Coordinates of C-alpha atoms and ligand atoms in Angstrom, one line a residue:
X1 CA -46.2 79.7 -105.2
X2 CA -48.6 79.9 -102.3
X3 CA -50.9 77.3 -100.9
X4 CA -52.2 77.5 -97.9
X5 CA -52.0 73.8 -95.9
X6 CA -55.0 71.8 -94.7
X7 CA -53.4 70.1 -92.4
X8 CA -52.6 73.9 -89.6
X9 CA -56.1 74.8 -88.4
X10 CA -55.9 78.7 -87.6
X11 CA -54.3 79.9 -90.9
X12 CA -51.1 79.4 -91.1
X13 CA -49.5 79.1 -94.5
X14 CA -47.2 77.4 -95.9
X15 CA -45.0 78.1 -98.8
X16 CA -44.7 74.9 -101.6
X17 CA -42.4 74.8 -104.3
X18 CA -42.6 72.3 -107.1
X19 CA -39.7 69.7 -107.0
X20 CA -38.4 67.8 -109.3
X21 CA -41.1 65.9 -110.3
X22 CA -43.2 68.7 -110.4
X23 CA -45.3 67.8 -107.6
X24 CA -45.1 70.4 -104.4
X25 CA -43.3 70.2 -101.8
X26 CA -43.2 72.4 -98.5
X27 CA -40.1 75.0 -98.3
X28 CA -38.9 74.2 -94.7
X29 CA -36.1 76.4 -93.3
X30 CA -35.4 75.5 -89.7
X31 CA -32.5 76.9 -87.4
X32 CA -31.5 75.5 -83.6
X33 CA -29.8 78.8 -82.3
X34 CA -27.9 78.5 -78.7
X35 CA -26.2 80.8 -76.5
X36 CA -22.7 79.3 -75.3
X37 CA -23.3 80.2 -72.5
X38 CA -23.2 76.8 -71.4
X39 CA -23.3 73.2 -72.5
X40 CA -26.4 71.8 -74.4
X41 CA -28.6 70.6 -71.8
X42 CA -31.6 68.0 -72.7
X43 CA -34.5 71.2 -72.9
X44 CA -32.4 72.7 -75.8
X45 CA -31.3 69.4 -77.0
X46 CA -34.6 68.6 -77.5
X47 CA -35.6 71.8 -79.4
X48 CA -32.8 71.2 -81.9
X49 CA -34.0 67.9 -82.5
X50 CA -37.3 69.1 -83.1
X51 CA -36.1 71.7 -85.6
X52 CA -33.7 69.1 -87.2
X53 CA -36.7 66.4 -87.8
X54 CA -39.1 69.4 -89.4
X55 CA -36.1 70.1 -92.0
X56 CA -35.5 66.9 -92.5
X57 CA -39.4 65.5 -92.9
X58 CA -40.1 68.4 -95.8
X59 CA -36.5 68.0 -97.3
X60 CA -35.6 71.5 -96.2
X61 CA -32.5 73.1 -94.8
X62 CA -31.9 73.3 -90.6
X63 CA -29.0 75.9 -89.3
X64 CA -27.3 76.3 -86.1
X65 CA -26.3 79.6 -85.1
X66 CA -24.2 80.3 -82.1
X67 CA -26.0 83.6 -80.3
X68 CA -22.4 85.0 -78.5
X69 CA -23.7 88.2 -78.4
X70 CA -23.3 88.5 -74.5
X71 CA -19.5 88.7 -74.7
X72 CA -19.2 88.0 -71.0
X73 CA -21.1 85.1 -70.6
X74 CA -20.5 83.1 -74.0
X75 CA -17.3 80.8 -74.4
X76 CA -15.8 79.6 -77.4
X77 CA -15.8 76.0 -75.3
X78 CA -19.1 76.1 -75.0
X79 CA -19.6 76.6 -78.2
X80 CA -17.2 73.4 -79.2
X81 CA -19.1 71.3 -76.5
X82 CA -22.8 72.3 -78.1
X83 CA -21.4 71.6 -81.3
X84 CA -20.1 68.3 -80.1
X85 CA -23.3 66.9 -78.3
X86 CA -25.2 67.9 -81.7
X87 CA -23.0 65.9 -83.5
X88 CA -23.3 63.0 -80.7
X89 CA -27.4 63.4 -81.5
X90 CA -26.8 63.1 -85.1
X91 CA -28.1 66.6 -85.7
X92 CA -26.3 67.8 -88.6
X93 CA -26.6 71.1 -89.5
X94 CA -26.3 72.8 -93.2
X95 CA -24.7 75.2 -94.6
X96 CA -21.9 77.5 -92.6
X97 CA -22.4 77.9 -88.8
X98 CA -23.6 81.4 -88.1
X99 CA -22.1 83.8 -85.3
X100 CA -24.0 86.2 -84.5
X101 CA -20.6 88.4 -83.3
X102 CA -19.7 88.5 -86.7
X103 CA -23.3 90.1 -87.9
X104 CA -23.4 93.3 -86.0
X105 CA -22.6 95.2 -89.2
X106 CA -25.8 93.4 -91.0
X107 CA -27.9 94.3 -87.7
X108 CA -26.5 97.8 -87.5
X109 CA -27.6 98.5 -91.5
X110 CA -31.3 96.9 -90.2
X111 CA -31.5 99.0 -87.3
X112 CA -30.9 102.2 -89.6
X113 CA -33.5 101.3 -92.4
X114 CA -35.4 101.6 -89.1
X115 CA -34.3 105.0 -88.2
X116 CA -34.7 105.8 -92.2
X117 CA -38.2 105.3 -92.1
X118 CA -38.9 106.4 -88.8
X119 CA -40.1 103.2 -87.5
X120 CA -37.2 103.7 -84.7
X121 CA -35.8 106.9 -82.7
X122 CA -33.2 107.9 -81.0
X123 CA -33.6 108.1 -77.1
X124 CA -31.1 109.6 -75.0
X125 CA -33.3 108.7 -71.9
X126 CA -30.5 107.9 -69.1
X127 CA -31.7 104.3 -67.1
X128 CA -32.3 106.4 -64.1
X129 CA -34.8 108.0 -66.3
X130 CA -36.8 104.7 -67.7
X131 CA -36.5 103.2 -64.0
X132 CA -38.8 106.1 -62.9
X133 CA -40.6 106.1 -66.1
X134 CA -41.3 102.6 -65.3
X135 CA -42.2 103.6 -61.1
X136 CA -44.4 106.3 -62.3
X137 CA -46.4 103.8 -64.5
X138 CA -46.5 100.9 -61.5
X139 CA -48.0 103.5 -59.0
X140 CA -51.0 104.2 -61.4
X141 CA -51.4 100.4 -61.8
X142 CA -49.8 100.3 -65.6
X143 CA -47.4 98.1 -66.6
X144 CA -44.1 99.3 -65.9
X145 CA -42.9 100.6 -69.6
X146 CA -41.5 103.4 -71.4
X147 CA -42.9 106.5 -71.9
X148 CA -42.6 107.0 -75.3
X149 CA -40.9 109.9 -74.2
X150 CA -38.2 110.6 -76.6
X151 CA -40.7 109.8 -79.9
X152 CA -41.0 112.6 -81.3
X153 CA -37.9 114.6 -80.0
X154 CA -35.9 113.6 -83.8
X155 CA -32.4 113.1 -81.6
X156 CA -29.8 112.3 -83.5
X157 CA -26.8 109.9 -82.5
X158 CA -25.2 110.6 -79.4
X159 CA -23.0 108.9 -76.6
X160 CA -24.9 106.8 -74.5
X161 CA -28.3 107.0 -77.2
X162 CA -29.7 103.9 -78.1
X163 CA -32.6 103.2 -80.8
X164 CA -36.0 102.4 -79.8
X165 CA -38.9 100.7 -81.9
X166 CA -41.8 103.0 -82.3
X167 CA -44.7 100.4 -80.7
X168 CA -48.0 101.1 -82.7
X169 CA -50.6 102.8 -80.3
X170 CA -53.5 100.3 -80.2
X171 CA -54.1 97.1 -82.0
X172 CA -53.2 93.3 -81.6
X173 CA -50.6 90.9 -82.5
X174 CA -52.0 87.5 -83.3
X175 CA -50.3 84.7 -84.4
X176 CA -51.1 80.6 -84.3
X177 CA -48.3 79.1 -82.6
X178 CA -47.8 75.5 -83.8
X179 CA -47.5 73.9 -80.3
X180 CA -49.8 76.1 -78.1
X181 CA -52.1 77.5 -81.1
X182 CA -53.9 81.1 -81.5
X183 CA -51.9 83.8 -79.3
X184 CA -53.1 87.0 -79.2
X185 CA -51.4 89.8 -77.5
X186 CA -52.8 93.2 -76.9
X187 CA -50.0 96.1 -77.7
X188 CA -50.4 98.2 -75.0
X189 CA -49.1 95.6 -73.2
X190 CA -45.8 96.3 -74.8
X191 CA -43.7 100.1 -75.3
X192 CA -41.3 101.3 -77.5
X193 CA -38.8 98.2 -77.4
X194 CA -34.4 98.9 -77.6
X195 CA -33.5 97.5 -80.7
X196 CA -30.2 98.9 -80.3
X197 CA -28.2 99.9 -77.1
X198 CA -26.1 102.6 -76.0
X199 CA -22.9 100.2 -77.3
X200 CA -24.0 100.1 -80.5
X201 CA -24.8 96.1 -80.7
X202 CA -28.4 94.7 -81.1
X203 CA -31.0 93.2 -78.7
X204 CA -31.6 90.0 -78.7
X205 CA -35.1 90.3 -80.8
X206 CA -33.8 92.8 -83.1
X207 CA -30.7 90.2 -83.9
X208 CA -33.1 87.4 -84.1
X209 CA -35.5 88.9 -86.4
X210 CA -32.6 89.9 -88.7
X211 CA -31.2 86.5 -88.6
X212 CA -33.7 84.3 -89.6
X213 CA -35.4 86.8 -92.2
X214 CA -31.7 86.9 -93.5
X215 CA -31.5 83.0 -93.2
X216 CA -34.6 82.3 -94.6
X217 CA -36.2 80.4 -91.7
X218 CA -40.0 79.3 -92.3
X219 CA -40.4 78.2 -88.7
X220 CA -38.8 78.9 -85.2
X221 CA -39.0 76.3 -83.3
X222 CA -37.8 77.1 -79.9
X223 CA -38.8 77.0 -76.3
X224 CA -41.5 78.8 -74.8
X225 CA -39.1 81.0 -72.0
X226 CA -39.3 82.8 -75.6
X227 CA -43.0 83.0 -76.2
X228 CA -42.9 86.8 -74.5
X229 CA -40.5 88.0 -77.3
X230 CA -42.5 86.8 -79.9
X231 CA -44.8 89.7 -80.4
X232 CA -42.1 92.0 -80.0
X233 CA -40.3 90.2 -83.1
X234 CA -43.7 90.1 -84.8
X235 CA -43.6 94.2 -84.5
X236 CA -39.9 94.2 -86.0
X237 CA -41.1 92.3 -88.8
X238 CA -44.2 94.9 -89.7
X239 CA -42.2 98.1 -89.5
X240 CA -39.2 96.1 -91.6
X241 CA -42.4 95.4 -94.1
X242 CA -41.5 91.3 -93.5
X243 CA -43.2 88.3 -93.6
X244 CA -42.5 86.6 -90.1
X245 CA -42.3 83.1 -90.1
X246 CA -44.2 80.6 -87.9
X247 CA -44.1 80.2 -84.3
X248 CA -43.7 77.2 -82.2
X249 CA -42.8 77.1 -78.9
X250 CA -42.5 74.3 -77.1
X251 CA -42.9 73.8 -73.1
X252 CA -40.5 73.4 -70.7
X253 CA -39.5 69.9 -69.6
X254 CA -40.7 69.5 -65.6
X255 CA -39.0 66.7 -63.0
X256 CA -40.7 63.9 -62.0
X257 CA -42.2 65.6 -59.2
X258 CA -43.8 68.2 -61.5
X259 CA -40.9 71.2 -60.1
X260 CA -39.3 72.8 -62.9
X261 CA -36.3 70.7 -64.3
X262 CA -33.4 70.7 -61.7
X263 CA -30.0 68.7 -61.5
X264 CA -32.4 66.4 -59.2
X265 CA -34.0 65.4 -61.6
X266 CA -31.3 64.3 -64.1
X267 CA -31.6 67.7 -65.8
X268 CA -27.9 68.0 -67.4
X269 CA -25.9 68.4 -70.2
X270 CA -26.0 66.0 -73.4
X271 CA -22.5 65.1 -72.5
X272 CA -23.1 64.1 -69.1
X273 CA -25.6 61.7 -70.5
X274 CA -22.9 60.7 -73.0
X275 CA -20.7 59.8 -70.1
X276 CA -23.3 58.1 -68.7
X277 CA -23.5 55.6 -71.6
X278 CA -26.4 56.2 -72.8
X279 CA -27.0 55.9 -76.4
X280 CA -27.6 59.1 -79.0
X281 CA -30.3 57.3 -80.4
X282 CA -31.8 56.3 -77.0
X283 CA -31.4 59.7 -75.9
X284 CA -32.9 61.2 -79.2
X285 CA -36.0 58.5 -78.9
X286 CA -36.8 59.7 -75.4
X287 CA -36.5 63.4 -76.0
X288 CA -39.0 63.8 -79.1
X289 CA -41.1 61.3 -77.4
X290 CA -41.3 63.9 -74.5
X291 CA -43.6 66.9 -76.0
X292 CA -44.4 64.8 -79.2
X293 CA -46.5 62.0 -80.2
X294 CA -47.6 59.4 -82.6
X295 CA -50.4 57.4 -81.3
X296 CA -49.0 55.5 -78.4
X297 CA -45.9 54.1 -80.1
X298 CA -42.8 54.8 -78.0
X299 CA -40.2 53.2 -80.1
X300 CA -39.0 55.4 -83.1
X301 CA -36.1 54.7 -85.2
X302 CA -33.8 57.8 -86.5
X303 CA -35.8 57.3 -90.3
X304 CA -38.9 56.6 -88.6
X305 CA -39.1 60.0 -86.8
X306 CA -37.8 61.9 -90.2
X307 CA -41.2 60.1 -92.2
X308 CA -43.4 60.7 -89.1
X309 CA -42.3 64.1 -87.7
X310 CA -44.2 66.9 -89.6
X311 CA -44.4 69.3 -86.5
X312 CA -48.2 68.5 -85.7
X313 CA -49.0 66.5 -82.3
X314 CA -46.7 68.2 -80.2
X315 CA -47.9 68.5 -77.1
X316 CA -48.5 72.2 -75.4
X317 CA -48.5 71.1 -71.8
X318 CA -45.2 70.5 -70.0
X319 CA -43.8 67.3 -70.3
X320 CA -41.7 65.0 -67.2
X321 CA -38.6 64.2 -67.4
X322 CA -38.5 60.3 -66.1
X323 CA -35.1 58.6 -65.8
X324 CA -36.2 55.1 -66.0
X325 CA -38.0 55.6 -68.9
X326 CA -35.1 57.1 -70.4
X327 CA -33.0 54.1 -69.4
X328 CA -35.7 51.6 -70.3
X329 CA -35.2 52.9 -74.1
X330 CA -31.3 52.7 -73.5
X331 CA -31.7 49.2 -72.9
X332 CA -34.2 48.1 -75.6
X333 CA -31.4 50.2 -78.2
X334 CA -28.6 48.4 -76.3
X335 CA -30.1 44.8 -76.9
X336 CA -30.9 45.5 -80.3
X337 CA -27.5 47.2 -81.7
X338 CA -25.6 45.0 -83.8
X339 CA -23.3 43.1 -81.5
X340 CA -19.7 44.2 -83.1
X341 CA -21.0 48.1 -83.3
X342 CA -22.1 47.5 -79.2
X343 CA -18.7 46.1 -78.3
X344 CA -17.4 49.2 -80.3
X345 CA -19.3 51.8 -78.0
X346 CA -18.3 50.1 -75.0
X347 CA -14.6 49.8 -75.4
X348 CA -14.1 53.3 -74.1
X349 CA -15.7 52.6 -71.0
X350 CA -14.0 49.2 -70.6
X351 CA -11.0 51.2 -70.1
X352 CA -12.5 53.4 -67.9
X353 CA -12.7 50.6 -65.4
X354 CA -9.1 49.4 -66.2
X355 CA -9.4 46.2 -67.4
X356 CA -7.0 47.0 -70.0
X357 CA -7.2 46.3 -73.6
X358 CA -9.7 43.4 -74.7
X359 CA -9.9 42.6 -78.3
X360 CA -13.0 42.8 -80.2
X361 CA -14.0 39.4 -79.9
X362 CA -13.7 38.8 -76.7
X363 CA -15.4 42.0 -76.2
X364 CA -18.4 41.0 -78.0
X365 CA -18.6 38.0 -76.9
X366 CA -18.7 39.8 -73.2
X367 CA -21.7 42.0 -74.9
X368 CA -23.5 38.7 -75.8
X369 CA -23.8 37.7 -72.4
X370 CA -24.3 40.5 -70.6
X371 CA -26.3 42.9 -72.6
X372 CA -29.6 42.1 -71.5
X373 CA -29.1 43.5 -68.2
X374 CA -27.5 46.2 -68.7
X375 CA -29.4 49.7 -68.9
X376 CA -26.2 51.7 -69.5
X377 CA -23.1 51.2 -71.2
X378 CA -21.4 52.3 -68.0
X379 CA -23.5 49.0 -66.4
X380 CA -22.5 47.0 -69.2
X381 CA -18.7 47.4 -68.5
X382 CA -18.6 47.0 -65.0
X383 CA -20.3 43.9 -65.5
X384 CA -17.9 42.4 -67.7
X385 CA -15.6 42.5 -64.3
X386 CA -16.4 39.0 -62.8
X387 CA -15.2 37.7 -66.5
X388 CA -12.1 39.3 -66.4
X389 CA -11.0 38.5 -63.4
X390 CA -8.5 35.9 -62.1
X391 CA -10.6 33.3 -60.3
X392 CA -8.7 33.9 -56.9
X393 CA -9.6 37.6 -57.3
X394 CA -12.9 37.5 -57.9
X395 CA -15.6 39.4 -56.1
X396 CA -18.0 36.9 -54.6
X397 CA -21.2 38.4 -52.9
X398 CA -21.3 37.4 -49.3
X399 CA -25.3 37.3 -48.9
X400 CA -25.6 35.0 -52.4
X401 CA -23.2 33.2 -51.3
X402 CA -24.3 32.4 -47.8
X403 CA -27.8 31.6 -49.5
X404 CA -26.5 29.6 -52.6
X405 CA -23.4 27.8 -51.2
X406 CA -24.0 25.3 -48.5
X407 CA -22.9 21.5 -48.1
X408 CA -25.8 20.0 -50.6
X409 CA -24.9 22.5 -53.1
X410 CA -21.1 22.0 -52.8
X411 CA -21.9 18.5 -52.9
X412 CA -23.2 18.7 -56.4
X413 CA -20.9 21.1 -57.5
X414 CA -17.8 18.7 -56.3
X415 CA -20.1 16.2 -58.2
X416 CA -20.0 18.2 -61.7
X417 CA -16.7 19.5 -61.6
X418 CA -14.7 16.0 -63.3
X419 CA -18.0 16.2 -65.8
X420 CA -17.4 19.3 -66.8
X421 CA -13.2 18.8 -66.8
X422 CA -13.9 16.2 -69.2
X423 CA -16.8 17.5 -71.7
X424 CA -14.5 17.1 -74.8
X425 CA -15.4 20.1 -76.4
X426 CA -15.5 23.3 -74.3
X427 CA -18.2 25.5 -76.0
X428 CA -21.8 26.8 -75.5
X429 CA -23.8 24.0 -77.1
X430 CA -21.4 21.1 -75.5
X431 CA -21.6 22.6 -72.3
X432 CA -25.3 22.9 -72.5
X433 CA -25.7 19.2 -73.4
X434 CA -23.2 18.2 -70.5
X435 CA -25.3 20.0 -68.2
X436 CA -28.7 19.0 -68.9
X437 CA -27.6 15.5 -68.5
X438 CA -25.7 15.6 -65.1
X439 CA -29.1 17.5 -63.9
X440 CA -30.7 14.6 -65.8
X441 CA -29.1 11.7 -64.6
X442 CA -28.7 13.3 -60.7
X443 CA -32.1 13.3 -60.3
X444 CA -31.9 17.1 -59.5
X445 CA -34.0 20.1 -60.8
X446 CA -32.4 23.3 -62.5
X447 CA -32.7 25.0 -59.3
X448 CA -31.1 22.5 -57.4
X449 CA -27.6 23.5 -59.1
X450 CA -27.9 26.2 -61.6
X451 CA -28.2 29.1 -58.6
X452 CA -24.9 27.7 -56.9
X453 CA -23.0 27.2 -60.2
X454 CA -24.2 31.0 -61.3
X455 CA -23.0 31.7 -57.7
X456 CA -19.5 30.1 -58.1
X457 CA -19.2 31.6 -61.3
X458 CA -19.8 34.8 -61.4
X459 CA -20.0 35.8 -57.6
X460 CA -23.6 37.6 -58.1
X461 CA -27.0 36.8 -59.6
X462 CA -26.6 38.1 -62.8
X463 CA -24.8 37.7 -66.7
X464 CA -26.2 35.0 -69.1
X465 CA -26.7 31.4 -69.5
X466 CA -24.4 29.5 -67.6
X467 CA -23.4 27.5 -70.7
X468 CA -22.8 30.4 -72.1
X469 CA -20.6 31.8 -69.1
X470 CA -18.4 29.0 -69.1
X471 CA -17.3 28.6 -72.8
X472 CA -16.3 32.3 -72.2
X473 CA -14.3 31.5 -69.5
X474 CA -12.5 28.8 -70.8
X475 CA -12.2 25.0 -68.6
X476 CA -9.5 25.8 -66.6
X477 CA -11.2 29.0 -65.3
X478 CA -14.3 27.4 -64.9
X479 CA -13.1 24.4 -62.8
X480 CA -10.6 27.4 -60.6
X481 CA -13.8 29.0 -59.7
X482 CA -15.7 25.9 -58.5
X483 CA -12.6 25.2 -56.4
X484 CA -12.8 28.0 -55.0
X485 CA -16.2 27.7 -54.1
X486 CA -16.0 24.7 -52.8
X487 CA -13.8 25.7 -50.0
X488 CA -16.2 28.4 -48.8
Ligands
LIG1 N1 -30.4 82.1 -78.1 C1 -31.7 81.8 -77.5 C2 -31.6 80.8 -76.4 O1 -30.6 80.1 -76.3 C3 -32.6 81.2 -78.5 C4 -33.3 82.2 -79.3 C5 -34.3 81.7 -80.3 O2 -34.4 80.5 -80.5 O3 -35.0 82.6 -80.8 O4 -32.4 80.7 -75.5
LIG2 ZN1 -35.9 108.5 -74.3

């Protein structure tokens, strides 16, 4: 059943079928298709999650298929790591993953209903030849292409023949992209496209078209480095007499600076950002926020962008990539994780600095008071390391110190100390009650005591409420570390 949707100005269609309840749904078919030819970096990443939210918002199916056809560049680790950082994300995927290596007999049948109908041709042009071809074309100010030349010739097979498309003579491709809306593109700008080279496997469009008609994909999402192949894959479509799906293509991701993404700019893989300890969800947040919008709401959760995402109100103009924002989000999911799941996603990274085993209390009791100043996991562990620390080995830092510690303050620290040794019980709320009435009954003000107490605690400006700092450290830590202090 065909309806045509109110919602895509420019005509596109979409196809409903009634569900259960018989009221009509949208058939969504989306696929996320990478070359391992590398590790998924945050451009692609965000693609996939784009295709991933579409399936998921109309109910319909998302694939992943591994494009290995350039057998020099693609890795099977590659492979393992994009399949890894999709995981990480949360993208699952349905069905069986798809290798396009193990296709090339469906292409090769595709590429000779082609040839059947003589839509394609033979061409035994040598690349010498086309080079000149395209010379020839350059020096009378046409685009460089093909000349069509071996059309009409009916070669069969040979070594070193590949097939070529037969490009209609005049005319237009149009199509309404979803992101960057009506593209039309005239054909003489294009020739008579290989579908199939000399070594008998497929180009990249010819695979792709075959693919997702095969796959059933409503809509290619994918980045707009592709938006040139598109009317190429449009003219495969026609002379295979198929409906092609819709187009969106989304823009690149730009630094800061506005330069095209670079290493600079924090433009790596999913798994560096993993190591990095930033959050999937922070990381999936900030991405789709990036090229896609919903008023001016930044926070999404995981459910919230499947109910919102419906693949309008993405942006067409590049978007910046802007690490602080990125670890802004970080910290807002950080704060707001359920404290026993954040100790859980930090324990790898407390080993990584070698403090050695900490049980899960203790651990989350370290995420209590330090989490609010954290932006990264990686920050969150390293500053569990004045807590863990043996108060004669602690890290004090020199310039707080030599602003904080001085003969008043150690006065009133020498002054607490027996208060605090006797405060019967030895937890957050007694130690908070203690306090507040030594400041009381001193006379002092908060900051009369609390910065040199923080100071002789923890060594730095930073973690929690002192109260708080102490009950995790236990009395007899707590009164070491004034000690120690007080001989500065
Ligand atoms: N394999 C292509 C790439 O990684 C994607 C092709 C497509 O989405 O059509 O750039
Ligand atoms: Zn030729």
């Amino acid at each position: 059943m065909l309806r045509h949707s109110p919602k895509y100005p420019g005509g596109i269609f979409f196809c409903f079928q009634p569900n259960f309840k018989g009221t009509y749904i949208m058939n969504v078919v989306t696929r996320f298709a990478p070359s391992p030819t590398g590790h998924l970096h945050i451009g692609g990443a965000r693609t996939a999650i784009f295709c991933w939210l579409m399936a998921r918002h109309f109910k319909g199916q998302f694939h992943l298929r591994i494009e290995d056809t350039d057998l020099l560049r693609s890795k099977q680790e590659y492979t393992d790591s994009i399949l890894a950082s999709m995981r990480w994300l949360g993208l699952s995927w349905d069905g069986e993953l798809n290798y396009q290596t193990q296709r090339m007999d469906l292409y090769r049948k595709y590429v000779q209903k082609l040839l059947d109908t003589g839509q394609a041709y033979w061409c035994t042009c040598t690349p010498e030849e086309v080079d000149a071809m395209r010379e020839k074309a350059k020096l009378m100010g046409l685009k460089p292409r093909y000349n069509g030349h071996c059309r009409e010739l009916g070669h069969g097979p040979a070594e070193g023949a590949c097939v070529r498309l037969k490009c209609p003579s005049e005319g237009k491709i149009v199509f309404d992209d979803m992101v960057k809306g009506r593209i039309s593109v005239d054909v003489s700008e294009l020739d008579d496209m290989v579908i199939q080279r000399a070594d008998g496997t497929p180009t990249y469009n010819m695979a792709v078209v075959v693919d997702d008609y095969e796959m059933g994909i409503t809509h290619v999402i994918r980045g707009d480095d592709h938006v040139s192949n598109t009317p190429r894959q449009i003219l495969i479509y026609r002379a295979l007499g198929l409906k092609e799906p819709i187009f969106g293509h989304v823009p690149m991701i730009l630094g800061q600076d506005g330069a095209k993404l670079s290493k600079r700019h924090g433009a790596r893989a999913v798994i560096e950002y993993e190591k990095d300890g930033l959050l999937p969800q922070a990381l999936v947040n900030y991405l789709v926020r990036l090229g896609w919008s919903h008023g001016d709401q930044e926070i999404f959760s995981l459910e919230e962008l499947v109910e919102l995402f419906d693949g309008t109100h993405l942006n067409p103009s590049a978007a910046r990539f802007d690490v602080n924002k990125l670890q802004w989000l970080n910290a807002h999911y950080m704060r707001n994780l359920p404290v026993a799941e954040l100790a859980r996603l930090v324990q790898p990274f407390v080993l990584d600095c070698g403090y050695g085993e900490i049980a899960q209390e203790r651990l989350e009791g370290l995420c209590v008071l330090f989490r609010d100043r954290a932006k990264t996991l990686v920050e969150l562990a390293a500053s569990f390391k004045p807590m863990l620390a043996k108060a004669d080995e602690l890290e004090y830092d020199e310039k707080v110190v030599a602003k904080q510690i001085n003969d008043e303050t150690k006065e009133r620290l020498a002054n607490l100390k027996p208060v605090l040794a006797g405060c019967s019980d030895f937890d957050g709320p007694s130690l908070e009650k203690t306090f507040n009435d030594f400041v009381a009954a001193n006379g002092l003000t908060f900051k009369q005591i609390a910065p040199a107490l923080r100071t002789a605690l923890v060594g730095f400006m930073g973690g929690s409420h002192l109260h708080d700092i102490m009950a995790f450290l236990g009395r007899e830590e707590t009164l070491a570390r004034i000690d120690r202090t007080l001989q500065f």
